[in-house]
Amino acid sequence: LIEEMQADMQAPPGVTATPAGLAVIGIEAVDALSANRPLMIYAALAAVLVWLLIAYRNLVKTILPVLPVLIALGGSAMAIYLLWIELNPLTAVSGPLIIATCTEFSVLIMARYFEERERGYSPREAINTSSIRIGRAIAVSGITTIGGFGVLAFSGFPLLETFGIVTALNVGIALFTT
């Protein structure tokens, strides 16, 4: 669009013209976010790993909650691609959002699992008890979040519609992988 605008400009001799305005800002924002999307994802993953390592001081407890996050990131990217959803300034930040949501869900389940193991439950009993005690709360939280962002799909404003769809989809994927 910017290149078309520049080609269409008929500036008088001695005058220079540069495309400006909200459209140009929007295009530049999408380009910047799209170009830096991998960096944002890697930085968010690194921050999560560092924080979990500081909090747990245990490599297994640091890596376990990140596995569903990696699956959710891949699933999200694949779903966005298959649904032909284009990036915009809001959806471009979906990577760090899915990392945050999925990490929260995974850490809650894992923490509850280790609490049940400390109480003497077998691994199977601990996961079953964890799922019953906190799994429902996580599911309700996730479904509520999906509904809250999902209503944006009916906003009538394309940026918000796409953001609502992508966010609801990402939270659903994060919930499923957790």
PDB file of C-alpha atoms in Angstrom, residues 34-177:
ATOM      1  CA  SER A  34       5.711  -9.337  12.407  1.00  0.00           C
ATOM      2  CA  ALA A  35       9.454  -8.968  11.966  1.00  0.00           C
ATOM      3  CA  ASN A  36      10.035  -9.141  15.722  1.00  0.00           C
ATOM      4  CA  ARG A  37       7.476 -11.887  16.410  1.00  0.00           C
ATOM      5  CA  PRO A  38      10.080 -14.659  16.746  1.00  0.00           C
ATOM      6  CA  LEU A  39      12.187 -12.439  19.006  1.00  0.00           C
ATOM      7  CA  MET A  40       9.150 -11.737  21.229  1.00  0.00           C
ATOM      8  CA  ILE A  41       8.407 -15.467  21.458  1.00  0.00           C
ATOM      9  CA  TYR A  42      12.014 -16.403  22.278  1.00  0.00           C
ATOM     10  CA  ALA A  43      12.298 -13.601  24.830  1.00  0.00           C
ATOM     11  CA  ALA A  44       9.044 -14.655  26.508  1.00  0.00           C
ATOM     12  CA  LEU A  45      10.152 -18.310  26.603  1.00  0.00           C
ATOM     13  CA  ALA A  46      13.536 -17.341  28.011  1.00  0.00           C
ATOM     14  CA  ALA A  47      11.917 -15.174  30.683  1.00  0.00           C
ATOM     15  CA  VAL A  48       9.572 -18.024  31.658  1.00  0.00           C
ATOM     16  CA  LEU A  49      12.444 -20.516  31.854  1.00  0.00           C
ATOM     17  CA  VAL A  50      14.584 -18.171  33.950  1.00  0.00           C
ATOM     18  CA  TRP A  51      11.708 -17.329  36.274  1.00  0.00           C
ATOM     19  CA  LEU A  52      10.731 -21.009  36.733  1.00  0.00           C
ATOM     20  CA  LEU A  53      14.357 -21.964  37.356  1.00  0.00           C
ATOM     21  CA  ILE A  54      14.633 -19.242  40.012  1.00  0.00           C
ATOM     22  CA  ALA A  55      11.310 -20.217  41.579  1.00  0.00           C
ATOM     23  CA  TYR A  56      11.789 -24.007  41.596  1.00  0.00           C
ATOM     24  CA  ARG A  57      15.594 -24.404  41.513  1.00  0.00           C
ATOM     25  CA  ASN A  58      14.899 -27.721  39.831  1.00  0.00           C
ATOM     26  CA  LEU A  59      15.480 -28.445  36.133  1.00  0.00           C
ATOM     27  CA  VAL A  60      12.609 -30.949  35.824  1.00  0.00           C
ATOM     28  CA  LYS A  61      10.110 -28.574  37.448  1.00  0.00           C
ATOM     29  CA  THR A  62      11.402 -25.827  35.173  1.00  0.00           C
ATOM     30  CA  ILE A  63      11.049 -27.772  31.933  1.00  0.00           C
ATOM     31  CA  LEU A  64       7.810 -29.711  32.614  1.00  0.00           C
ATOM     32  CA  PRO A  65       5.444 -26.718  32.428  1.00  0.00           C
ATOM     33  CA  VAL A  66       7.165 -25.478  29.272  1.00  0.00           C
ATOM     34  CA  LEU A  67       6.436 -28.646  27.255  1.00  0.00           C
ATOM     35  CA  PRO A  68       2.694 -27.904  26.884  1.00  0.00           C
ATOM     36  CA  VAL A  69       3.665 -24.299  26.054  1.00  0.00           C
ATOM     37  CA  LEU A  70       5.798 -25.462  23.116  1.00  0.00           C
ATOM     38  CA  ILE A  71       2.994 -27.718  21.888  1.00  0.00           C
ATOM     39  CA  ALA A  72       0.501 -24.850  22.241  1.00  0.00           C
ATOM     40  CA  LEU A  73       2.779 -22.465  20.319  1.00  0.00           C
ATOM     41  CA  GLY A  74       3.091 -24.916  17.457  1.00  0.00           C
ATOM     42  CA  GLY A  75      -0.621 -25.703  17.514  1.00  0.00           C
ATOM     43  CA  SER A  76      -1.495 -22.031  17.539  1.00  0.00           C
ATOM     44  CA  ALA A  77       0.790 -21.218  14.610  1.00  0.00           C
ATOM     45  CA  MET A  78      -0.640 -24.130  12.648  1.00  0.00           C
ATOM     46  CA  ALA A  79      -4.255 -23.162  13.420  1.00  0.00           C
ATOM     47  CA  ILE A  80      -3.658 -19.517  12.458  1.00  0.00           C
ATOM     48  CA  TYR A  81      -2.043 -20.641   9.205  1.00  0.00           C
ATOM     49  CA  LEU A  82      -4.774 -23.162   8.350  1.00  0.00           C
ATOM     50  CA  LEU A  83      -7.546 -20.664   9.127  1.00  0.00           C
ATOM     51  CA  TRP A  84      -5.866 -18.018   6.920  1.00  0.00           C
ATOM     52  CA  ILE A  85      -5.809 -15.500   9.754  1.00  0.00           C
ATOM     53  CA  GLU A  86      -3.590 -12.551   8.915  1.00  0.00           C
ATOM     54  CA  LEU A  87      -1.396 -10.878  11.478  1.00  0.00           C
ATOM     55  CA  ASN A  88      -2.343  -7.417  12.639  1.00  0.00           C
ATOM     56  CA  PRO A  89      -0.908  -5.330  15.484  1.00  0.00           C
ATOM     57  CA  LEU A  90      -3.069  -7.181  18.005  1.00  0.00           C
ATOM     58  CA  THR A  91      -2.711 -10.759  16.756  1.00  0.00           C
ATOM     59  CA  ALA A  92       1.046 -10.395  16.244  1.00  0.00           C
ATOM     60  CA  VAL A  93       1.509 -10.557  20.019  1.00  0.00           C
ATOM     61  CA  SER A  94      -0.377 -13.841  20.313  1.00  0.00           C
ATOM     62  CA  GLY A  95       2.842 -15.825  20.905  1.00  0.00           C
ATOM     63  CA  PRO A  96       3.734 -14.244  24.256  1.00  0.00           C
ATOM     64  CA  LEU A  97       0.058 -14.361  25.218  1.00  0.00           C
ATOM     65  CA  ILE A  98      -0.158 -18.105  24.669  1.00  0.00           C
ATOM     66  CA  ILE A  99       3.129 -18.568  26.549  1.00  0.00           C
ATOM     67  CA  ALA A 100       1.747 -16.692  29.565  1.00  0.00           C
ATOM     68  CA  THR A 101      -1.625 -18.463  29.580  1.00  0.00           C
ATOM     69  CA  CYS A 102      -0.311 -21.963  29.016  1.00  0.00           C
ATOM     70  CA  THR A 103       2.505 -21.506  31.532  1.00  0.00           C
ATOM     71  CA  GLU A 104       0.009 -20.436  34.181  1.00  0.00           C
ATOM     72  CA  PHE A 105      -2.240 -23.437  33.571  1.00  0.00           C
ATOM     73  CA  SER A 106       0.721 -25.851  33.457  1.00  0.00           C
ATOM     74  CA  VAL A 107       2.367 -24.515  36.610  1.00  0.00           C
ATOM     75  CA  LEU A 108      -0.898 -24.750  38.559  1.00  0.00           C
ATOM     76  CA  ILE A 109      -1.466 -28.381  37.516  1.00  0.00           C
ATOM     77  CA  MET A 110       2.174 -29.320  38.139  1.00  0.00           C
ATOM     78  CA  ALA A 111       2.302 -27.655  41.545  1.00  0.00           C
ATOM     79  CA  ARG A 112      -0.855 -29.443  42.605  1.00  0.00           C
ATOM     80  CA  TYR A 113       0.536 -32.745  41.315  1.00  0.00           C
ATOM     81  CA  PHE A 114       3.722 -32.391  43.397  1.00  0.00           C
ATOM     82  CA  GLU A 115       1.643 -31.452  46.457  1.00  0.00           C
ATOM     83  CA  GLU A 116      -0.326 -34.671  46.070  1.00  0.00           C
ATOM     84  CA  ARG A 117       2.887 -36.678  45.603  1.00  0.00           C
ATOM     85  CA  GLU A 118       4.228 -35.194  48.854  1.00  0.00           C
ATOM     86  CA  ARG A 119       1.056 -36.422  50.560  1.00  0.00           C
ATOM     87  CA  GLY A 120       2.036 -39.954  49.553  1.00  0.00           C
ATOM     88  CA  TYR A 121      -0.162 -40.512  46.521  1.00  0.00           C
ATOM     89  CA  SER A 122       1.119 -42.644  43.647  1.00  0.00           C
ATOM     90  CA  PRO A 123       1.770 -40.809  40.377  1.00  0.00           C
ATOM     91  CA  ARG A 124      -1.598 -41.909  38.924  1.00  0.00           C
ATOM     92  CA  GLU A 125      -3.492 -41.000  42.113  1.00  0.00           C
ATOM     93  CA  ALA A 126      -1.684 -37.656  42.291  1.00  0.00           C
ATOM     94  CA  ILE A 127      -2.600 -36.690  38.726  1.00  0.00           C
ATOM     95  CA  ASN A 128      -6.206 -37.819  39.203  1.00  0.00           C
ATOM     96  CA  THR A 129      -6.535 -35.879  42.458  1.00  0.00           C
ATOM     97  CA  SER A 130      -4.830 -32.837  40.921  1.00  0.00           C
ATOM     98  CA  SER A 131      -7.162 -32.936  37.953  1.00  0.00           C
ATOM     99  CA  ILE A 132     -10.203 -33.114  40.198  1.00  0.00           C
ATOM    100  CA  ARG A 133      -9.090 -30.436  42.661  1.00  0.00           C
ATOM    101  CA  ILE A 134      -7.597 -27.808  40.360  1.00  0.00           C
ATOM    102  CA  GLY A 135      -8.304 -29.075  36.846  1.00  0.00           C
ATOM    103  CA  ARG A 136     -11.933 -27.971  36.983  1.00  0.00           C
ATOM    104  CA  ALA A 137     -10.969 -24.490  38.154  1.00  0.00           C
ATOM    105  CA  ILE A 138      -8.450 -24.179  35.323  1.00  0.00           C
ATOM    106  CA  ALA A 139     -11.028 -25.415  32.815  1.00  0.00           C
ATOM    107  CA  VAL A 140     -13.632 -22.935  34.029  1.00  0.00           C
ATOM    108  CA  SER A 141     -11.082 -20.122  33.991  1.00  0.00           C
ATOM    109  CA  GLY A 142     -10.003 -21.032  30.468  1.00  0.00           C
ATOM    110  CA  ILE A 143     -13.547 -21.377  29.148  1.00  0.00           C
ATOM    111  CA  THR A 144     -14.513 -18.055  30.718  1.00  0.00           C
ATOM    112  CA  THR A 145     -11.505 -16.392  29.108  1.00  0.00           C
ATOM    113  CA  ILE A 146     -12.372 -17.976  25.755  1.00  0.00           C
ATOM    114  CA  GLY A 147     -15.903 -16.602  26.055  1.00  0.00           C
ATOM    115  CA  GLY A 148     -14.703 -13.165  27.110  1.00  0.00           C
ATOM    116  CA  PHE A 149     -12.352 -12.786  24.169  1.00  0.00           C
ATOM    117  CA  GLY A 150     -14.634 -14.711  21.830  1.00  0.00           C
ATOM    118  CA  VAL A 151     -17.311 -12.018  22.000  1.00  0.00           C
ATOM    119  CA  LEU A 152     -14.820  -9.624  20.387  1.00  0.00           C
ATOM    120  CA  ALA A 153     -15.302 -11.681  17.211  1.00  0.00           C
ATOM    121  CA  PHE A 154     -18.704  -9.996  16.922  1.00  0.00           C
ATOM    122  CA  SER A 155     -17.454  -6.447  17.511  1.00  0.00           C
ATOM    123  CA  GLY A 156     -17.766  -5.309  13.910  1.00  0.00           C
ATOM    124  CA  PHE A 157     -14.220  -3.877  14.048  1.00  0.00           C
ATOM    125  CA  PRO A 158     -11.840  -6.094  11.999  1.00  0.00           C
ATOM    126  CA  LEU A 159      -8.804  -5.653  14.291  1.00  0.00           C
ATOM    127  CA  LEU A 160     -10.801  -6.593  17.374  1.00  0.00           C
ATOM    128  CA  GLU A 161     -12.635  -9.406  15.596  1.00  0.00           C
ATOM    129  CA  THR A 162      -9.386 -11.067  14.587  1.00  0.00           C
ATOM    130  CA  PHE A 163      -7.848 -10.457  18.015  1.00  0.00           C
ATOM    131  CA  GLY A 164     -10.884 -12.038  19.703  1.00  0.00           C
ATOM    132  CA  ILE A 165     -10.767 -15.087  17.445  1.00  0.00           C
ATOM    133  CA  VAL A 166      -6.998 -15.576  17.806  1.00  0.00           C
ATOM    134  CA  THR A 167      -7.006 -15.055  21.571  1.00  0.00           C
ATOM    135  CA  ALA A 168      -9.967 -17.386  22.144  1.00  0.00           C
ATOM    136  CA  LEU A 169      -8.314 -19.963  19.886  1.00  0.00           C
ATOM    137  CA  ASN A 170      -4.978 -19.626  21.709  1.00  0.00           C
ATOM    138  CA  VAL A 171      -6.511 -19.943  25.163  1.00  0.00           C
ATOM    139  CA  GLY A 172      -8.423 -23.012  23.951  1.00  0.00           C
ATOM    140  CA  ILE A 173      -5.232 -24.567  22.611  1.00  0.00           C
ATOM    141  CA  ALA A 174      -3.395 -23.702  25.850  1.00  0.00           C
ATOM    142  CA  LEU A 175      -6.194 -25.267  27.889  1.00  0.00           C
ATOM    143  CA  PHE A 176      -6.202 -28.395  25.723  1.00  0.00           C
ATOM    144  CA  THR A 177      -2.423 -28.887  25.805  1.00  0.00           C
TER     145      THR A 177
END
